[in-house]
mmCIF file of C-alpha atoms and ligand atoms in Angstrom:
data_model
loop_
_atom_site.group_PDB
_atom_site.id
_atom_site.type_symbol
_atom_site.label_atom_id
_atom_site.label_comp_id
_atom_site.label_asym_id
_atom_site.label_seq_id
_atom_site.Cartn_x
_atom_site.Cartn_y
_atom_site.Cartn_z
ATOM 1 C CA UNK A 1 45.552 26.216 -45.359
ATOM 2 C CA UNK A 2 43.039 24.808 -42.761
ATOM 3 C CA UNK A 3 41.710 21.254 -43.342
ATOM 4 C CA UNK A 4 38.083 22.523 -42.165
ATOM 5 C CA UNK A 5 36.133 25.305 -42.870
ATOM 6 C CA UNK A 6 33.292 27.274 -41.385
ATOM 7 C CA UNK A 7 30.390 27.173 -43.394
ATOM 8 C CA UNK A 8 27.853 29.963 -43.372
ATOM 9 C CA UNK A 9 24.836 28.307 -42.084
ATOM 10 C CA UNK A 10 25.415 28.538 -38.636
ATOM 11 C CA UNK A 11 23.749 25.780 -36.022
ATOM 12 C CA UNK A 12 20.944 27.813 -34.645
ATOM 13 C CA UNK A 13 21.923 28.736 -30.603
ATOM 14 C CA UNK A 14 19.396 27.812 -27.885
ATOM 15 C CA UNK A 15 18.458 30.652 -25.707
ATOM 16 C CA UNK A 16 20.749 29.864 -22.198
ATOM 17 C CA UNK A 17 17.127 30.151 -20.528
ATOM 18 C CA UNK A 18 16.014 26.671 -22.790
ATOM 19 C CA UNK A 19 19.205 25.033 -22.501
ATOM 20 C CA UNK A 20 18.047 22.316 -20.117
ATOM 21 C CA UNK A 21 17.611 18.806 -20.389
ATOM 22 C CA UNK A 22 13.648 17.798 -19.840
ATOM 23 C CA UNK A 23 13.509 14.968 -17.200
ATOM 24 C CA UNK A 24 11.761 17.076 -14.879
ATOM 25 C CA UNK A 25 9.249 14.832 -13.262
ATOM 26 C CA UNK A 26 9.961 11.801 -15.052
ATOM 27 C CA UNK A 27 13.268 11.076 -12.598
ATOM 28 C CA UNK A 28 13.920 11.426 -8.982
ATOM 29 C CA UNK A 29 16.560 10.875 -6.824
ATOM 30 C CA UNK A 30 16.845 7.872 -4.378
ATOM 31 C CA UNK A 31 17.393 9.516 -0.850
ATOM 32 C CA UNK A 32 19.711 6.866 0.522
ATOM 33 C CA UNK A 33 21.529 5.716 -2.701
ATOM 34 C CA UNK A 34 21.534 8.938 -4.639
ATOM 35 C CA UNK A 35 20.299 6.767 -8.373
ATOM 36 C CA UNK A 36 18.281 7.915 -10.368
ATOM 37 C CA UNK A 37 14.853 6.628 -10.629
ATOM 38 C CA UNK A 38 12.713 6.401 -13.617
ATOM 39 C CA UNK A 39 9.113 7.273 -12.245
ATOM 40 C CA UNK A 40 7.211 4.568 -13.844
ATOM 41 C CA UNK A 41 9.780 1.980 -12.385
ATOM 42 C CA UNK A 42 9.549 3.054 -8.988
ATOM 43 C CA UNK A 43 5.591 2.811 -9.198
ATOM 44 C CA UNK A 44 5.708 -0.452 -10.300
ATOM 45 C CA UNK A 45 8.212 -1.492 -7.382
ATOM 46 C CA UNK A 46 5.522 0.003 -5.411
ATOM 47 C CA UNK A 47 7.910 3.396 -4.265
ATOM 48 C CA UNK A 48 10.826 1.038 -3.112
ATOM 49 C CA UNK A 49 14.412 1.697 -4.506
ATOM 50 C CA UNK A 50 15.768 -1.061 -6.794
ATOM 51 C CA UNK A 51 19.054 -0.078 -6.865
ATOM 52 C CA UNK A 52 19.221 -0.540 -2.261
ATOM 53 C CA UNK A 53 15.996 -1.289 -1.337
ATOM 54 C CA UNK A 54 15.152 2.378 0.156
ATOM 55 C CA UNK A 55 11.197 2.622 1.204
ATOM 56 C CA UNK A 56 9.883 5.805 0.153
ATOM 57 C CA UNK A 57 7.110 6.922 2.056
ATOM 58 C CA UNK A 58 3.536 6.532 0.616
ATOM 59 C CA UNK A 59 0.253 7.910 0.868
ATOM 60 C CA UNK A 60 -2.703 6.561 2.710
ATOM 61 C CA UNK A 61 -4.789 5.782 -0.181
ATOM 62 C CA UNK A 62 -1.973 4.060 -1.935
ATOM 63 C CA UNK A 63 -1.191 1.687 0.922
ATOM 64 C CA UNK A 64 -4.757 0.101 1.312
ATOM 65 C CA UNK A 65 -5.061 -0.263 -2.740
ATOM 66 C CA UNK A 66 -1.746 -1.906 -2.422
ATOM 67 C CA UNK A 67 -3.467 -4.046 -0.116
ATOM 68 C CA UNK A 68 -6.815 -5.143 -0.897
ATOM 69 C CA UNK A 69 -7.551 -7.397 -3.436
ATOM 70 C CA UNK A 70 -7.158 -5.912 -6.822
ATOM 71 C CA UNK A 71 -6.510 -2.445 -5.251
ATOM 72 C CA UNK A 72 -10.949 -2.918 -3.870
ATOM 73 C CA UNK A 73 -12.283 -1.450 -1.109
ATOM 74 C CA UNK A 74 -15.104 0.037 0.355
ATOM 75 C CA UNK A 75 -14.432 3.800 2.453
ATOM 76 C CA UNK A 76 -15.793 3.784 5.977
ATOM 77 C CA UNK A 77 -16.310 6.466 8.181
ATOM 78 C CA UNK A 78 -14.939 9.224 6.081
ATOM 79 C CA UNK A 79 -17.445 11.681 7.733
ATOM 80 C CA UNK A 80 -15.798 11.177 11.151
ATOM 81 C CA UNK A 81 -13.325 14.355 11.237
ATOM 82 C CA UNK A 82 -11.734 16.625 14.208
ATOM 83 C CA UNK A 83 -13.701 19.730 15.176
ATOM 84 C CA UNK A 84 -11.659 22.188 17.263
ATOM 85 C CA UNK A 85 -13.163 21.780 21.074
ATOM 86 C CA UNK A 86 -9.908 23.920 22.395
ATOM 87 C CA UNK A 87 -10.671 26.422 20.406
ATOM 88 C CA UNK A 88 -6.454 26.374 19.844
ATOM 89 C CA UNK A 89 -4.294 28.541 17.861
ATOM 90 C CA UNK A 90 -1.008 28.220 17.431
ATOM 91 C CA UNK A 91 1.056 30.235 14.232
ATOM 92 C CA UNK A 92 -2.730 29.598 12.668
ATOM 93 C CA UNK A 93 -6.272 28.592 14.173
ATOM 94 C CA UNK A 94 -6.450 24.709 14.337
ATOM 95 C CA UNK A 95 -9.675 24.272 12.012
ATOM 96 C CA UNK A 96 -7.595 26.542 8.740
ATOM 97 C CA UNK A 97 -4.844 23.697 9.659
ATOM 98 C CA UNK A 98 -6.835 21.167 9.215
ATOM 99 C CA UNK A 99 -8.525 22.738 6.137
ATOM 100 C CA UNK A 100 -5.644 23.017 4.860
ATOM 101 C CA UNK A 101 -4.239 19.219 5.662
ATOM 102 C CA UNK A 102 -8.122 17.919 4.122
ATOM 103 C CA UNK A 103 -6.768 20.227 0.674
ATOM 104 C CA UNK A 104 -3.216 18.744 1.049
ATOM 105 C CA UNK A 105 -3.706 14.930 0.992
ATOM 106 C CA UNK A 106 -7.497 15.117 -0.390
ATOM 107 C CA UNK A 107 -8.233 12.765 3.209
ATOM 108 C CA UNK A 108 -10.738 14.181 5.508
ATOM 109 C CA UNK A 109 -8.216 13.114 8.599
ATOM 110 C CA UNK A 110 -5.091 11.496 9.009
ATOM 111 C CA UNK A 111 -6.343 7.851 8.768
ATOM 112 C CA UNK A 112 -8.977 6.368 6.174
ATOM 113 C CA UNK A 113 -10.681 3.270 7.359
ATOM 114 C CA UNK A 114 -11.314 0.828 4.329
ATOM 115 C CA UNK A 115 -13.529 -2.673 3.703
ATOM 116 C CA UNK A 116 -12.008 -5.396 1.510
ATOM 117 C CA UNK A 117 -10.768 -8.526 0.717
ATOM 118 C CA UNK A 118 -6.775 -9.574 1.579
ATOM 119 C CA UNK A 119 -6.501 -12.815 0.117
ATOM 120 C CA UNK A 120 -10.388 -14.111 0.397
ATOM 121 C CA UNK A 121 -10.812 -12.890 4.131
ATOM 122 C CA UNK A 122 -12.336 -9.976 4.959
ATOM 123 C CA UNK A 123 -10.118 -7.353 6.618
ATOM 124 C CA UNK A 124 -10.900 -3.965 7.827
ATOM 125 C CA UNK A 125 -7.726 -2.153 7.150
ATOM 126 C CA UNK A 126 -7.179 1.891 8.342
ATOM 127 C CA UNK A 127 -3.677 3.654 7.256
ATOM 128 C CA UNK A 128 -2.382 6.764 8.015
ATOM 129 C CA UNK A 129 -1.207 9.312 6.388
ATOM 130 C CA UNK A 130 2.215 11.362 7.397
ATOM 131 C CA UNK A 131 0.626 14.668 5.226
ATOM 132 C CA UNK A 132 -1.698 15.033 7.220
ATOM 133 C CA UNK A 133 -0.833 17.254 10.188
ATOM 134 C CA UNK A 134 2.307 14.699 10.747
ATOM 135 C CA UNK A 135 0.242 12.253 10.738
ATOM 136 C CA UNK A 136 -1.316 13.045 14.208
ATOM 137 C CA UNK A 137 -3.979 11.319 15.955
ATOM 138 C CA UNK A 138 -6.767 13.303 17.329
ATOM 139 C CA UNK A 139 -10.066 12.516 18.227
ATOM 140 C CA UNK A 140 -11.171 11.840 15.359
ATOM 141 C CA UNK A 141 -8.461 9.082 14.507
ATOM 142 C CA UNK A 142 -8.615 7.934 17.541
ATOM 143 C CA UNK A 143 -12.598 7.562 16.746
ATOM 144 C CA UNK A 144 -12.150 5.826 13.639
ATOM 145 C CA UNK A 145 -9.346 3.084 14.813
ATOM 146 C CA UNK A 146 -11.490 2.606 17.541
ATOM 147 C CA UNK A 147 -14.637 2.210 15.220
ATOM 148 C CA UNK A 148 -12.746 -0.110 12.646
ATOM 149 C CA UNK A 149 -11.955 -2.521 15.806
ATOM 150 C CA UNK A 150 -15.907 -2.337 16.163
ATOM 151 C CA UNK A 151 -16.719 -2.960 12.243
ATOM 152 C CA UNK A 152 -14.090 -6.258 12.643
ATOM 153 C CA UNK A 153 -16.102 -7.471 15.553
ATOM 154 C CA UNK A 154 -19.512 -7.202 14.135
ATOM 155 C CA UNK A 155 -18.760 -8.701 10.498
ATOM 156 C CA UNK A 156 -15.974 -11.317 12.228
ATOM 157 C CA UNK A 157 -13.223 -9.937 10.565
ATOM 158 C CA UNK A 158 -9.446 -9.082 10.638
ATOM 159 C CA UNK A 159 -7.981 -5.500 11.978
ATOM 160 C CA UNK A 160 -5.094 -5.033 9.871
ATOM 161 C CA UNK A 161 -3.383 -0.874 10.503
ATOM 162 C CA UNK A 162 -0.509 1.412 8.491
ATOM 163 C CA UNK A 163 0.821 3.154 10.868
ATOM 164 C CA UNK A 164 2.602 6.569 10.386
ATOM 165 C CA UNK A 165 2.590 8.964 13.024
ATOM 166 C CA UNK A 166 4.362 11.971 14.536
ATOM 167 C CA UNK A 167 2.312 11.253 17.821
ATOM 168 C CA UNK A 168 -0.608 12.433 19.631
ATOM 169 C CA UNK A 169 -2.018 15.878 17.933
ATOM 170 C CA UNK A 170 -1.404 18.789 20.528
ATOM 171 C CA UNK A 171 -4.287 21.157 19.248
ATOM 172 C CA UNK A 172 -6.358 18.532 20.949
ATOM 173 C CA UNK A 173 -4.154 18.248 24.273
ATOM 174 C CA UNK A 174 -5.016 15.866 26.561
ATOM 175 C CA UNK A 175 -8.380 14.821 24.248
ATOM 176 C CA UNK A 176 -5.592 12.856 21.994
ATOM 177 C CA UNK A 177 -4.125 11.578 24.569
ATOM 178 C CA UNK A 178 -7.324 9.556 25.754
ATOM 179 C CA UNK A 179 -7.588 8.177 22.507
ATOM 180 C CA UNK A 180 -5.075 5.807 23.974
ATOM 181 C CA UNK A 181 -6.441 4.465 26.042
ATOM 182 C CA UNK A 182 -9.812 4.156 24.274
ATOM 183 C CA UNK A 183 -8.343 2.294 21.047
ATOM 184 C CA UNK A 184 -6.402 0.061 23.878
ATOM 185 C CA UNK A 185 -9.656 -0.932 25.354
ATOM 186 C CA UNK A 186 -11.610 -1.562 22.070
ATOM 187 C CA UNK A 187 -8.552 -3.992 20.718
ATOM 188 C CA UNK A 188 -9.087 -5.853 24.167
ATOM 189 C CA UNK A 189 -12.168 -6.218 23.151
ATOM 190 C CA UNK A 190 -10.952 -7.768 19.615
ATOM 191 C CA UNK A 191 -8.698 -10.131 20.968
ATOM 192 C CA UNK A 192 -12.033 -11.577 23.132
ATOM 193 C CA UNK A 193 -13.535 -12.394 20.112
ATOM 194 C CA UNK A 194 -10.319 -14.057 18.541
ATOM 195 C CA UNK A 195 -9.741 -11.886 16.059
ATOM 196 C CA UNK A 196 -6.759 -11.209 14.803
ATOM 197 C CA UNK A 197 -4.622 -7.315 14.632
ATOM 198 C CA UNK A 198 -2.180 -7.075 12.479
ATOM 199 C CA UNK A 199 0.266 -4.088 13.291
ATOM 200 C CA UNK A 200 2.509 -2.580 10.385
ATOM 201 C CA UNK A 201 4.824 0.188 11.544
ATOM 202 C CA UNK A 202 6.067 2.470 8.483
ATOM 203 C CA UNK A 203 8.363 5.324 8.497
ATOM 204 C CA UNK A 204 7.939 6.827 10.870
ATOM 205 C CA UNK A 205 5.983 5.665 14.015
ATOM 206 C CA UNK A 206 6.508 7.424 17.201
ATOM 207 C CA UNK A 207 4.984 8.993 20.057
ATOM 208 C CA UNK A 208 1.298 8.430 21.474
ATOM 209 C CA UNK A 209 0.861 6.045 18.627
ATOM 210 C CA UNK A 210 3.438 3.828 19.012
ATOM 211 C CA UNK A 211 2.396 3.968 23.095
ATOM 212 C CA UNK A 212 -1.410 2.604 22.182
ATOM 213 C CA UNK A 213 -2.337 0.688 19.023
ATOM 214 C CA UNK A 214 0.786 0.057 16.784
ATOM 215 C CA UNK A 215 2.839 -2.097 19.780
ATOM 216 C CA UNK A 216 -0.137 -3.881 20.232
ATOM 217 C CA UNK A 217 -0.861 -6.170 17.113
ATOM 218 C CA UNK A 218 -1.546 -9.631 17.397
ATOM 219 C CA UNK A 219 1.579 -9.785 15.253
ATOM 220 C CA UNK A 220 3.935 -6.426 14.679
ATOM 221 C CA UNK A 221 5.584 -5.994 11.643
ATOM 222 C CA UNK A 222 7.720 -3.184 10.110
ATOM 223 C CA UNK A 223 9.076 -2.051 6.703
ATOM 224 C CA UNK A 224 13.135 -1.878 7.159
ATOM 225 C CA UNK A 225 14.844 0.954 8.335
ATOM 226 C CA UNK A 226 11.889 2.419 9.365
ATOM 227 C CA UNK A 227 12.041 5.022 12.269
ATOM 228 C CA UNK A 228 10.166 3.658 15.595
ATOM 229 C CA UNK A 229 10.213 5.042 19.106
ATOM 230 C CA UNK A 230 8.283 6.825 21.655
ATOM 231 C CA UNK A 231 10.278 9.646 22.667
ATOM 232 C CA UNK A 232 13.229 11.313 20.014
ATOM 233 C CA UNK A 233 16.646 10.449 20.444
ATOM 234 C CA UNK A 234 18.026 13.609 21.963
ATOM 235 C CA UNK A 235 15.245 13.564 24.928
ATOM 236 C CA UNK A 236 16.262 10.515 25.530
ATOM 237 C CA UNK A 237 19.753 11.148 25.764
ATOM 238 C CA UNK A 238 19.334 14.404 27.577
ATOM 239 C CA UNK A 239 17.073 11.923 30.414
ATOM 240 C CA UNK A 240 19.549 9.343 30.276
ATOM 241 C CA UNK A 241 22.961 11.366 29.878
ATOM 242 C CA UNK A 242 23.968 8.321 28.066
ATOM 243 C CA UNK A 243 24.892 8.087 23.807
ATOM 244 C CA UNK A 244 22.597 6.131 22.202
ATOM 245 C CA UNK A 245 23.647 3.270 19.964
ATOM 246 C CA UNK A 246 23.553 3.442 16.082
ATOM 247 C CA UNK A 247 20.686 3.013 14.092
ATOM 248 C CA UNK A 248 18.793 2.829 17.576
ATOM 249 C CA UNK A 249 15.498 3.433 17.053
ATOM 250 C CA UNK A 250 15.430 1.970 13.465
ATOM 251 C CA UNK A 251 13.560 -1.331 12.150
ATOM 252 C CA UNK A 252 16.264 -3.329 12.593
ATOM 253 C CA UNK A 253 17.450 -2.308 15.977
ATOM 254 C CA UNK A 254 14.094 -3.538 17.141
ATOM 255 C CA UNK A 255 13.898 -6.637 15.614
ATOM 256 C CA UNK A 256 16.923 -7.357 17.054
ATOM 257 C CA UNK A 257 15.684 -6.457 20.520
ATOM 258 C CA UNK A 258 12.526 -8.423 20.462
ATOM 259 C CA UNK A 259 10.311 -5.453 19.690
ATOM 260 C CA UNK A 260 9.098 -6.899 16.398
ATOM 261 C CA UNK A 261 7.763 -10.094 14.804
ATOM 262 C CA UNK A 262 9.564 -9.516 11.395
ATOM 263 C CA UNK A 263 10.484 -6.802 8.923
ATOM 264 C CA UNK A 264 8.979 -7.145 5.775
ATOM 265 C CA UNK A 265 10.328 -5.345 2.246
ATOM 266 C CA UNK A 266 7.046 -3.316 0.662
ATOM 267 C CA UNK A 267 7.021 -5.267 -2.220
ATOM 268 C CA UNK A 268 6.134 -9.113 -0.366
ATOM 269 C CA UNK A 269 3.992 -7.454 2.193
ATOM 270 C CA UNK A 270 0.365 -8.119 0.881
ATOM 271 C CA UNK A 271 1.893 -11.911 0.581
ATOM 272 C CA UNK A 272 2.940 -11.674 4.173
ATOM 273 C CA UNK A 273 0.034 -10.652 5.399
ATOM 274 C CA UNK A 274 -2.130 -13.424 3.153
ATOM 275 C CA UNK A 275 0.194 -15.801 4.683
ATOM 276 C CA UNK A 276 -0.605 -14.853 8.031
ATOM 277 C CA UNK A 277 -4.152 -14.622 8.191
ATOM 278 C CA UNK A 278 -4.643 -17.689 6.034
ATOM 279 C CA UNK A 279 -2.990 -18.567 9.714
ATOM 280 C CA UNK A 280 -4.616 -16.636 11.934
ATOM 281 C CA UNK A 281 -8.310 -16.425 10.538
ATOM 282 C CA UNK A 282 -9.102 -19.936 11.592
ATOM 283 C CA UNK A 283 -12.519 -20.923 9.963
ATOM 284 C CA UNK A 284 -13.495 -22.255 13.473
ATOM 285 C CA UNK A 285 -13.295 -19.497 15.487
ATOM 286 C CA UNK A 286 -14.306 -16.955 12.877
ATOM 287 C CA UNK A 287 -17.705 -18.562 12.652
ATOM 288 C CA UNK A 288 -17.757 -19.555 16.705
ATOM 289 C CA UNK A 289 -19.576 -16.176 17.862
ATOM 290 C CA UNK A 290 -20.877 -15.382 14.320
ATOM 291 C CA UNK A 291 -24.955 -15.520 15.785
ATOM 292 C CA UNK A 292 -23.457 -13.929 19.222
ATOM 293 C CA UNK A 293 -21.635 -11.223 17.779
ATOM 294 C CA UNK A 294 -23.526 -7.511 18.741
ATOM 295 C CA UNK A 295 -22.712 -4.141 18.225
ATOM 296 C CA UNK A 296 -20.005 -2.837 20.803
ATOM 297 C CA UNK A 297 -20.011 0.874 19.790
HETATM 298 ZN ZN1 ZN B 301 18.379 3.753 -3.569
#
């Protein structure tokens, strides 16, 4: 006789099609650890990793609230944007893609510029955005870090930049490229007035961008194990016929080699960059030029 027996009322079966557990969109998976991450955790460790420190990447909006006093700032020049003066069309016309990039990220180009407070001094801070056609600087970024130098100047403030960048943007060819050399000249013109640029390289920073404005911060910092270079590891291997070294290229490789001031983790990097300027934004020289300071654009 059996111990246990099956009662009529059966348990109700779940259609196979329903049997799954709902955590859709509440967890996601750490890319260099594999843990799981509760969503609401991982916002308020500002998109870094607990479990090994791994730096997701962020939006451009995000960065500069995580910046500015109490997440405050004021948008300037969002009406600067890229027309198409090539007339270039690659697998689509150039201005759908950048329709399309504007729809994307809700950003009218691949950097916003931003007004605010960091700690009680006034900083005009610009980050980019990797959504964005990669991140690419055309004309128009070029324009705006260019025209954030010039808002710093005129109001005797800090230059503080998120960089994130596949490089120049081709569909402007060689117009990209002379954004180079025009930001170059404009932070020249900063570092005149004793003002201070403050260079953060995120994941990733390469090409035309890393050539011009991100190497050349007053003081360079980067969030670990970010990716940071010029050209890709396999041209330069191909040029060099040489293997390149592990984790070349990376955050750490660099600070090693004397390319960077410090790497900071996300999470202390508003304190970091108080700490600094509280340094660098000497009362003295702040108000030297203040009556002398003119308009430069
Ligand atoms: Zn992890």
């Amino acid at each position: 006789m059996p111990w246990f027996r099956k009662k009529n009322q059966k348990i109700e079966s779940v259609p196979a099609e329903e049997r799954v557990v709902k955590t859709e969109g509440i967890f996601v998976k750490c890319d260099q650890c594999d843990a799981p991450l509760f969503k609401p955790d991982l916002e308020e460790s500002l998109q870094v990793c607990q479990h090994c420190g791994y730096h997701f990447r962020i939006g451009a909006r995000e960065r500069l609230s995580m910046l500015f006093d109490e997440g405050k700032y004021e948008e300037l020049d969002a009406e600067v944007v890229s027309t198409d003066p090539l007339k270039f069309v690659d697998s689509k016309p150039y201005p759908e893609r950048l329709k399309q990039a504007q729809e994307l990220t809700g950003l009218p180009e691949a950097i916003i510029n931003g007004r605010g407070l960091v700690g009680g001094h006034l900083v005009f801070a610009g980050a980019m955005d990797m959504l964005f056609i990669g991140g690419s600087m055309g004309s128009a970024v070029g324009e705006k870090v260019t025209r954030l130098t010039h808002h710093a100047i005129r109001e005797r403030g800090a230059v503080v930049i998120f960089a994130a960048s596949g490089g120049a943007r081709m569909q402007e060819g060689t117009l990209s490229l002379m954004q180079m050399a025009k930001i170059a000249s404009a932070l020249a013109q900063l570092d005149e007035e004793r003002l201070p640029f403050i260079s953060v390289l995120t994941d990733p920073t390469t090409g035309g961008v890393t050539a011009s404005f991100a190497m050349l911060g007053d003081l360079i910092i980067a969030e670990p194990k970010a990716l940071i270079g010029f050209a890709g590891p396999r041209v330069i291997e191909q040029t060099i016929r040489q293997k390149l070294p592990k984790n070349f290229q990376r955050s750490e490789f660099l600070l090693d080699h004397g390319m960077l001031d410090q790497i900071v983790d996300r999470r202390e990097m508003r304190d970091f960059i108080i700490k600094a300027l509280n340094f660098m934004m000497n009362p003295a020289t702040i108000k030297r030029k203040e009556a002398g300071a003119g308009d430069s654009s």
